Each structure stands twice: as structure tokens, then as C-alpha cells.
CSV table of C-alpha atoms in Angstrom, one decimal:
chain,number,residue,atom,x,y,z
A,1,UNK,CA,0.0,0.0,0.0
A,2,UNK,CA,1.2,3.5,-0.8
A,3,UNK,CA,0.0,6.9,0.4
A,4,UNK,CA,-1.0,9.7,-2.0
A,5,UNK,CA,0.1,13.3,-1.4
A,6,UNK,CA,-3.4,14.5,-0.4
A,7,UNK,CA,-3.9,11.6,2.0
A,8,UNK,CA,-0.4,12.2,3.5
A,9,UNK,CA,-1.3,15.9,4.1
A,10,UNK,CA,-4.5,14.9,5.8
A,11,UNK,CA,-2.6,12.4,8.1
A,12,UNK,CA,0.0,15.1,8.9
A,13,UNK,CA,-2.8,17.5,10.0
A,14,UNK,CA,-4.6,14.8,11.9
A,15,UNK,CA,-1.5,13.8,13.9
A,16,UNK,CA,-0.5,17.4,14.6
A,17,UNK,CA,-4.0,18.2,15.8
A,18,UNK,CA,-4.3,15.1,17.9
A,19,UNK,CA,-0.8,14.8,19.4
A,20,UNK,CA,1.1,17.9,18.2
A,21,UNK,CA,3.6,15.6,16.4
A,22,UNK,CA,5.3,17.3,13.5
A,23,UNK,CA,5.4,14.9,10.5
A,24,UNK,CA,7.7,16.5,8.0
A,25,UNK,CA,7.3,16.3,4.2
A,26,UNK,CA,9.3,13.4,2.9
A,27,UNK,CA,8.1,11.1,5.7
A,28,UNK,CA,5.6,9.4,3.5
A,29,UNK,CA,7.5,6.1,3.9
A,30,UNK,CA,7.0,6.4,7.7
A,31,UNK,CA,3.3,7.0,7.3
A,32,UNK,CA,2.9,4.0,5.0
A,33,UNK,CA,4.8,1.7,7.4
A,34,UNK,CA,2.7,2.8,10.4
A,35,UNK,CA,-0.7,2.9,8.6
A,36,UNK,CA,-0.6,-0.3,6.5
A,37,UNK,CA,-1.1,-2.6,9.6
A,38,UNK,CA,-4.0,-0.3,10.8
A,39,UNK,CA,-5.6,-0.4,7.4
A,40,UNK,CA,-5.3,-4.2,7.1
A,41,UNK,CA,-6.6,-4.7,10.7
A,42,UNK,CA,-9.6,-2.6,9.9
A,43,UNK,CA,-10.4,-4.3,6.7
A,44,UNK,CA,-9.3,-1.6,4.2
A,45,UNK,CA,-7.7,-2.5,0.9
A,46,UNK,CA,-5.8,0.7,0.6
A,47,UNK,CA,-4.6,3.6,2.8
A,48,UNK,CA,-6.8,5.9,0.7
A,49,UNK,CA,-9.9,3.9,1.9
A,50,UNK,CA,-8.7,4.4,5.5
A,51,UNK,CA,-8.3,8.1,5.0
A,52,UNK,CA,-11.7,8.4,3.4
A,53,UNK,CA,-13.3,6.8,6.4
A,54,UNK,CA,-11.4,9.1,8.7
A,55,UNK,CA,-12.6,12.1,6.8
A,56,UNK,CA,-16.2,10.9,6.8
A,57,UNK,CA,-16.4,10.5,10.5
A,58,UNK,CA,-14.0,12.9,12.4
A,59,UNK,CA,-15.0,11.6,15.8
A,60,UNK,CA,-14.5,7.9,15.2
A,61,UNK,CA,-12.4,5.5,17.4
A,62,UNK,CA,-10.3,5.0,14.2
A,63,UNK,CA,-8.8,8.4,14.6
A,64,UNK,CA,-7.2,7.4,18.0
A,65,UNK,CA,-5.9,4.2,16.4
A,66,UNK,CA,-4.2,6.2,13.6
A,67,UNK,CA,-2.7,8.7,16.0
A,68,UNK,CA,-1.4,6.0,18.3
A,69,UNK,CA,0.1,4.2,15.2
A,70,UNK,CA,1.9,7.3,14.2
A,71,UNK,CA,3.5,7.8,17.6
A,72,UNK,CA,7.0,6.4,18.1
A,73,UNK,CA,7.3,3.8,20.9
A,74,UNK,CA,11.0,3.0,20.8
A,75,UNK,CA,12.3,2.2,24.3
A,76,UNK,CA,14.5,-0.2,26.1
A,77,UNK,CA,15.5,-1.1,29.7
A,78,UNK,CA,18.3,1.2,31.0
A,79,UNK,CA,18.2,3.2,27.8
A,80,UNK,CA,21.4,5.2,27.4
A,81,UNK,CA,22.5,4.0,30.9
A,82,UNK,CA,24.0,7.4,32.1
A,83,UNK,CA,20.7,8.9,33.2
A,84,UNK,CA,20.1,6.0,35.5
A,85,UNK,CA,23.6,6.2,36.8
A,86,UNK,CA,23.0,9.8,37.6
A,87,UNK,CA,19.7,8.9,39.3
A,88,UNK,CA,21.5,6.3,41.5
A,89,UNK,CA,24.7,8.2,42.3
A,90,UNK,CA,23.4,11.8,42.7
A,91,UNK,CA,19.7,12.4,42.4
A,92,UNK,CA,18.2,9.8,44.8
A,93,UNK,CA,20.8,10.3,47.5
A,94,UNK,CA,20.1,14.0,47.5
A,95,UNK,CA,16.4,13.5,47.6
A,96,UNK,CA,16.7,10.9,50.4
A,97,UNK,CA,18.2,13.6,52.6
A,98,UNK,CA,15.9,16.4,51.4
A,99,UNK,CA,12.7,14.3,51.9
A,100,UNK,CA,13.6,12.6,55.1
A,101,UNK,CA,10.9,14.4,57.0
A,102,UNK,CA,8.1,13.4,54.7
A,103,UNK,CA,9.4,10.1,53.4
A,104,UNK,CA,7.6,10.7,50.1
A,105,UNK,CA,9.1,10.5,46.6
A,106,UNK,CA,7.3,10.9,43.3
A,107,UNK,CA,8.8,10.3,39.9
A,108,UNK,CA,7.0,11.0,36.6
A,109,UNK,CA,7.9,9.3,33.3
A,110,UNK,CA,6.2,11.3,30.5
A,111,UNK,CA,5.8,9.3,27.2
A,112,UNK,CA,6.6,6.1,29.0
A,113,UNK,CA,5.7,3.9,26.0
A,114,UNK,CA,5.5,0.2,26.9
A,115,UNK,CA,7.0,0.7,30.4
A,116,UNK,CA,10.7,-0.2,30.2
A,117,UNK,CA,11.7,3.2,31.6
A,118,UNK,CA,9.5,3.3,34.7
A,119,UNK,CA,10.3,-0.3,35.5
A,120,UNK,CA,14.0,0.5,35.1
A,121,UNK,CA,13.6,3.3,37.6
A,122,UNK,CA,11.7,1.0,40.0
A,123,UNK,CA,14.6,-1.5,39.8
A,124,UNK,CA,17.1,1.2,40.6
A,125,UNK,CA,15.2,2.3,43.6
A,126,UNK,CA,14.5,-1.2,45.0
A,127,UNK,CA,17.9,-2.6,44.2
A,128,UNK,CA,20.1,0.3,45.5
A,129,UNK,CA,18.0,2.1,48.1
A,130,UNK,CA,16.5,-0.3,50.6
A,131,UNK,CA,15.6,2.6,52.9
A,132,UNK,CA,12.9,3.5,50.5
A,133,UNK,CA,11.0,0.4,51.4
A,134,UNK,CA,9.4,2.4,54.3
A,135,UNK,CA,8.7,5.5,52.1
A,136,UNK,CA,5.7,6.4,50.0
A,137,UNK,CA,7.1,6.0,46.5
A,138,UNK,CA,5.2,6.7,43.3
A,139,UNK,CA,6.3,6.2,39.7
A,140,UNK,CA,3.7,7.7,37.4
A,141,UNK,CA,4.0,6.4,33.9
A,142,UNK,CA,2.0,8.4,31.3
A,143,UNK,CA,1.5,7.9,27.6
A,144,UNK,CA,-1.0,8.9,24.9
A,145,UNK,CA,-1.4,5.3,23.6
A,146,UNK,CA,-3.9,3.0,25.3
A,147,UNK,CA,-2.0,0.0,23.9
A,148,UNK,CA,1.2,1.1,25.6
A,149,UNK,CA,-0.5,1.8,28.9
A,150,UNK,CA,-2.0,-1.7,28.8
A,151,UNK,CA,1.5,-3.2,28.2
A,152,UNK,CA,2.9,-1.3,31.1
A,153,UNK,CA,0.1,-2.6,33.4
A,154,UNK,CA,0.7,-6.1,32.2
A,155,UNK,CA,4.5,-5.9,32.6
A,156,UNK,CA,5.1,-8.7,30.2
A,157,UNK,CA,8.1,-8.6,27.8
A,158,UNK,CA,9.6,-10.8,25.1
A,159,UNK,CA,13.0,-12.3,25.2
A,160,UNK,CA,14.2,-9.8,22.7
A,161,UNK,CA,12.9,-6.9,24.8
A,162,UNK,CA,14.6,-8.1,28.0
A,163,UNK,CA,17.8,-8.7,26.0
A,164,UNK,CA,17.9,-5.0,25.1
A,165,UNK,CA,19.7,-3.3,28.0
A,166,UNK,CA,18.5,-5.3,30.9
A,167,UNK,CA,21.4,-6.8,33.0
A,168,UNK,CA,21.1,-10.5,33.6
A,169,UNK,CA,21.1,-10.2,37.4
A,170,UNK,CA,18.3,-7.7,37.2
A,171,UNK,CA,16.3,-10.0,35.0
A,172,UNK,CA,16.7,-12.9,37.4
A,173,UNK,CA,15.9,-10.8,40.4
A,174,UNK,CA,12.9,-8.8,39.2
A,175,UNK,CA,11.2,-11.0,36.6
A,176,UNK,CA,9.5,-14.4,36.4
A,177,UNK,CA,9.6,-16.6,33.3
A,178,UNK,CA,6.3,-17.2,31.6
A,179,UNK,CA,6.7,-19.4,28.5
A,180,UNK,CA,8.8,-17.4,26.0
A,181,UNK,CA,8.2,-14.1,27.9
A,182,UNK,CA,9.2,-12.5,31.2
A,183,UNK,CA,6.9,-10.7,33.6
A,184,UNK,CA,7.8,-7.9,36.0
A,185,UNK,CA,7.3,-9.1,39.6
A,186,UNK,CA,4.3,-7.8,41.5
A,187,UNK,CA,6.3,-5.7,43.9
A,188,UNK,CA,7.7,-3.6,41.0
A,189,UNK,CA,4.4,-3.4,39.2
A,190,UNK,CA,2.8,-2.0,42.4
A,191,UNK,CA,5.2,0.9,42.2
A,192,UNK,CA,4.3,2.0,38.7
A,193,UNK,CA,1.0,3.8,38.0
A,194,UNK,CA,0.1,3.9,34.3
A,195,UNK,CA,-2.0,7.0,33.4
A,196,UNK,CA,-3.2,8.4,30.0
A,197,UNK,CA,-1.8,11.8,29.2
A,198,UNK,CA,-1.4,13.6,26.0
A,199,UNK,CA,1.5,16.0,26.6
A,200,UNK,CA,0.2,18.4,24.0
A,201,UNK,CA,-3.4,18.1,25.2
A,202,UNK,CA,-5.3,18.5,28.5
A,203,UNK,CA,-3.4,17.1,31.4
A,204,UNK,CA,-5.0,15.1,34.2
A,205,UNK,CA,-4.3,16.1,37.8
A,206,UNK,CA,-0.7,15.4,38.6
A,207,UNK,CA,1.1,15.6,42.0
A,208,UNK,CA,4.3,17.5,42.6
A,209,UNK,CA,7.0,15.4,40.9
A,210,UNK,CA,10.5,15.3,42.4
A,211,UNK,CA,12.0,13.8,39.3
A,212,UNK,CA,10.6,14.1,35.7
A,213,UNK,CA,11.8,11.9,32.9
A,214,UNK,CA,10.6,13.3,29.6
A,215,UNK,CA,13.1,11.7,27.3
A,216,UNK,CA,13.1,11.4,23.6
A,217,UNK,CA,9.6,12.9,23.1
A,218,UNK,CA,10.1,16.7,22.7
A,219,UNK,CA,12.0,16.1,19.5
A,220,UNK,CA,8.7,15.3,17.8
A,221,UNK,CA,7.2,18.7,18.6
A,222,UNK,CA,7.6,22.2,17.3
A,223,UNK,CA,9.1,24.9,19.5
A,224,UNK,CA,5.8,26.5,20.8
A,225,UNK,CA,4.6,23.0,21.8
A,226,UNK,CA,7.9,22.3,23.6
A,227,UNK,CA,7.7,25.6,25.4
A,228,UNK,CA,4.1,24.8,26.6
A,229,UNK,CA,5.1,21.3,27.8
A,230,UNK,CA,8.2,22.4,29.6
A,231,UNK,CA,6.4,25.3,31.3
A,232,UNK,CA,3.6,22.9,32.5
A,233,UNK,CA,6.1,20.3,33.7
A,234,UNK,CA,8.0,23.0,35.6
A,235,UNK,CA,4.8,23.9,37.5
A,236,UNK,CA,4.6,20.3,38.7
A,237,UNK,CA,8.2,20.3,40.0
A,238,UNK,CA,9.5,21.5,43.4
A,239,UNK,CA,12.3,24.0,43.5
A,240,UNK,CA,14.8,21.2,44.0
A,241,UNK,CA,13.4,18.9,41.4
A,242,UNK,CA,15.2,17.2,38.5
A,243,UNK,CA,14.4,17.0,34.8
A,244,UNK,CA,15.8,14.4,32.5
A,245,UNK,CA,15.5,14.9,28.7
A,246,UNK,CA,16.8,12.8,25.8
A,247,UNK,CA,20.3,13.2,24.5
A,248,UNK,CA,19.2,15.2,21.5
A,249,UNK,CA,16.9,17.5,23.6
A,250,UNK,CA,17.6,20.6,25.6
A,251,UNK,CA,15.8,23.4,27.3
A,252,UNK,CA,18.3,25.9,25.8
A,253,UNK,CA,16.4,28.6,23.8
A,254,UNK,CA,13.2,26.8,24.7
A,255,UNK,CA,12.6,27.5,28.4
A,256,UNK,CA,15.1,29.8,30.1
A,257,UNK,CA,13.8,29.0,33.6
A,258,UNK,CA,15.8,25.8,33.5
A,259,UNK,CA,19.5,25.5,33.8
A,260,UNK,CA,21.7,22.6,32.7
A,261,UNK,CA,23.4,20.5,35.3
A,262,UNK,CA,26.0,17.8,34.3
A,263,UNK,CA,26.1,14.7,36.5
A,264,UNK,CA,28.9,12.5,35.4
A,265,UNK,CA,28.2,11.6,31.7
A,266,UNK,CA,24.5,12.5,32.1
A,267,UNK,CA,22.8,15.9,31.4
A,268,UNK,CA,20.0,17.0,33.7
A,269,UNK,CA,18.1,20.2,34.2
A,270,UNK,CA,16.9,22.1,37.3
A,271,UNK,CA,14.8,25.2,37.9
A,272,UNK,CA,16.9,28.3,38.2
A,273,UNK,CA,16.9,29.9,41.6
A,274,UNK,CA,15.1,33.2,41.6
């Protein structure tokens, strides 16, 4: 199946309106690869038929399926390694001291995809910080895609997925084998709270988050959308909170209320002191 110029333009506008994702001209191949499975699953012979149905009913469930299909869900356990080393070596020790009186810690993973990032954080906390066992610890995992949130709740991963970045000792300690798959143990799943959230849309109520992971998602948005998202995230952070972005992302020239802080080989961001 191929996608015509008019249909591609409609998909571009649909995805930008629904998720603020910028689909650049020349990405027709990407639209085709993402939409062919949707078209086949819905019984359409061509992408053109799929688009015609979308246009005929602008409020259909099919719109959500198309928008979800066009989002990127690339993720792995311990992705890029260094942010999690910074979390273990610097961020959590500092927060342990700062939150000793409340014994409460909240971490938010925006655009958490199928859950590998929040479960990586849960493993870091449980494995390296036994003192947190007596604390109230929340890891909020948000995503726009229902299918990704369902996967996070299930906590079930293929052999290929656990082979990508997950150290063997962590696999043995925190997962149980189920046929050809591995399931996250209940004590870790209990720490992670999946929640639907469209970063470019209306946000549900969120608590103050001591650490925000918003990695490898801002790259898909235009500058005004990035500015709105960072400003809203900042309002959910305490003065001593920490922000982690992807390696190709920055707050520089986007939100001047943040300052860059290097922690070893990781880059983090904190709210500038007034």
C-alpha cells in the first residue's frame, strides 16, 4: 500500500491536531509503514480507503488508532545508561536527605511507552535504596497510547525486549519466566502507575514530581509546543526537582527558567533559583 500526497497531508494535519507531532514532508514512507497494519486490521484494501473513512467521521475511534500508530514507541530497559547512573549516584541520595521528614518520593515518566523506563527506575530504587521500602514512592507512567499503557500494566516482555539493555542479574531478580516471555514481579508493578496523558493536550491532575523523565519525546514537537510542555512540567516540579531529557533534547532557547546540570556523563536540568 502507498499513500498519496493528499492523504499524507491529511494524516499530517490529523497527527498534529491530535498529538502535536510534526510529520515533516518526505516522511511518506513512515506514514505508510505505520498505517498499513492499521488499514489491514480494519479491513481496508488501501490507505486511501482508510483516510476516506477518517474524513467521513471525524470523531471515530479509528482516529485514535491512527494517531497511536503514528507515535514512536522505541524504548529499552536502562536506555542510554547514564541517566540511571546519575539517578543512582546523585539524584536519589540528594532527595533521600531532602525528603527525610516526609518520606515521600514521586517520579514521573512522561511518554513512557511500553513501560521499560518506569520499571528501570523501579529496579534502581528497589535494588540500590532499601531505605525507600518504608517510604511512599510513586512512579507515574504516562502515555498517549492505550496499547502502551496496557502493556505497562501487564509488565510482560519478550525475550528480545529483556535482552535489550537489561542486565542478567536484574532479569533474574525482578522478573519471572512465563513461557517465552518475562513478567515484572508484583512488587515492582505495584510501584508503577500507568496514566493516560497527551503531553500536548489537557493534562489530568498530577502531583508535585521530584523527578521528571521526559526523554526522547520533545524532538517530535515544534518549538511552541515544547515551550508549553516544559512550562507545564515545571509547574509540577518543586524548586529542588530534577528534569531528564533525551540526549538530542535541551531546554536551551526553549525555556530559560531551567539550567543545565552535568552529573557525570548525564545531562540534567533544574529550575533556576530566583
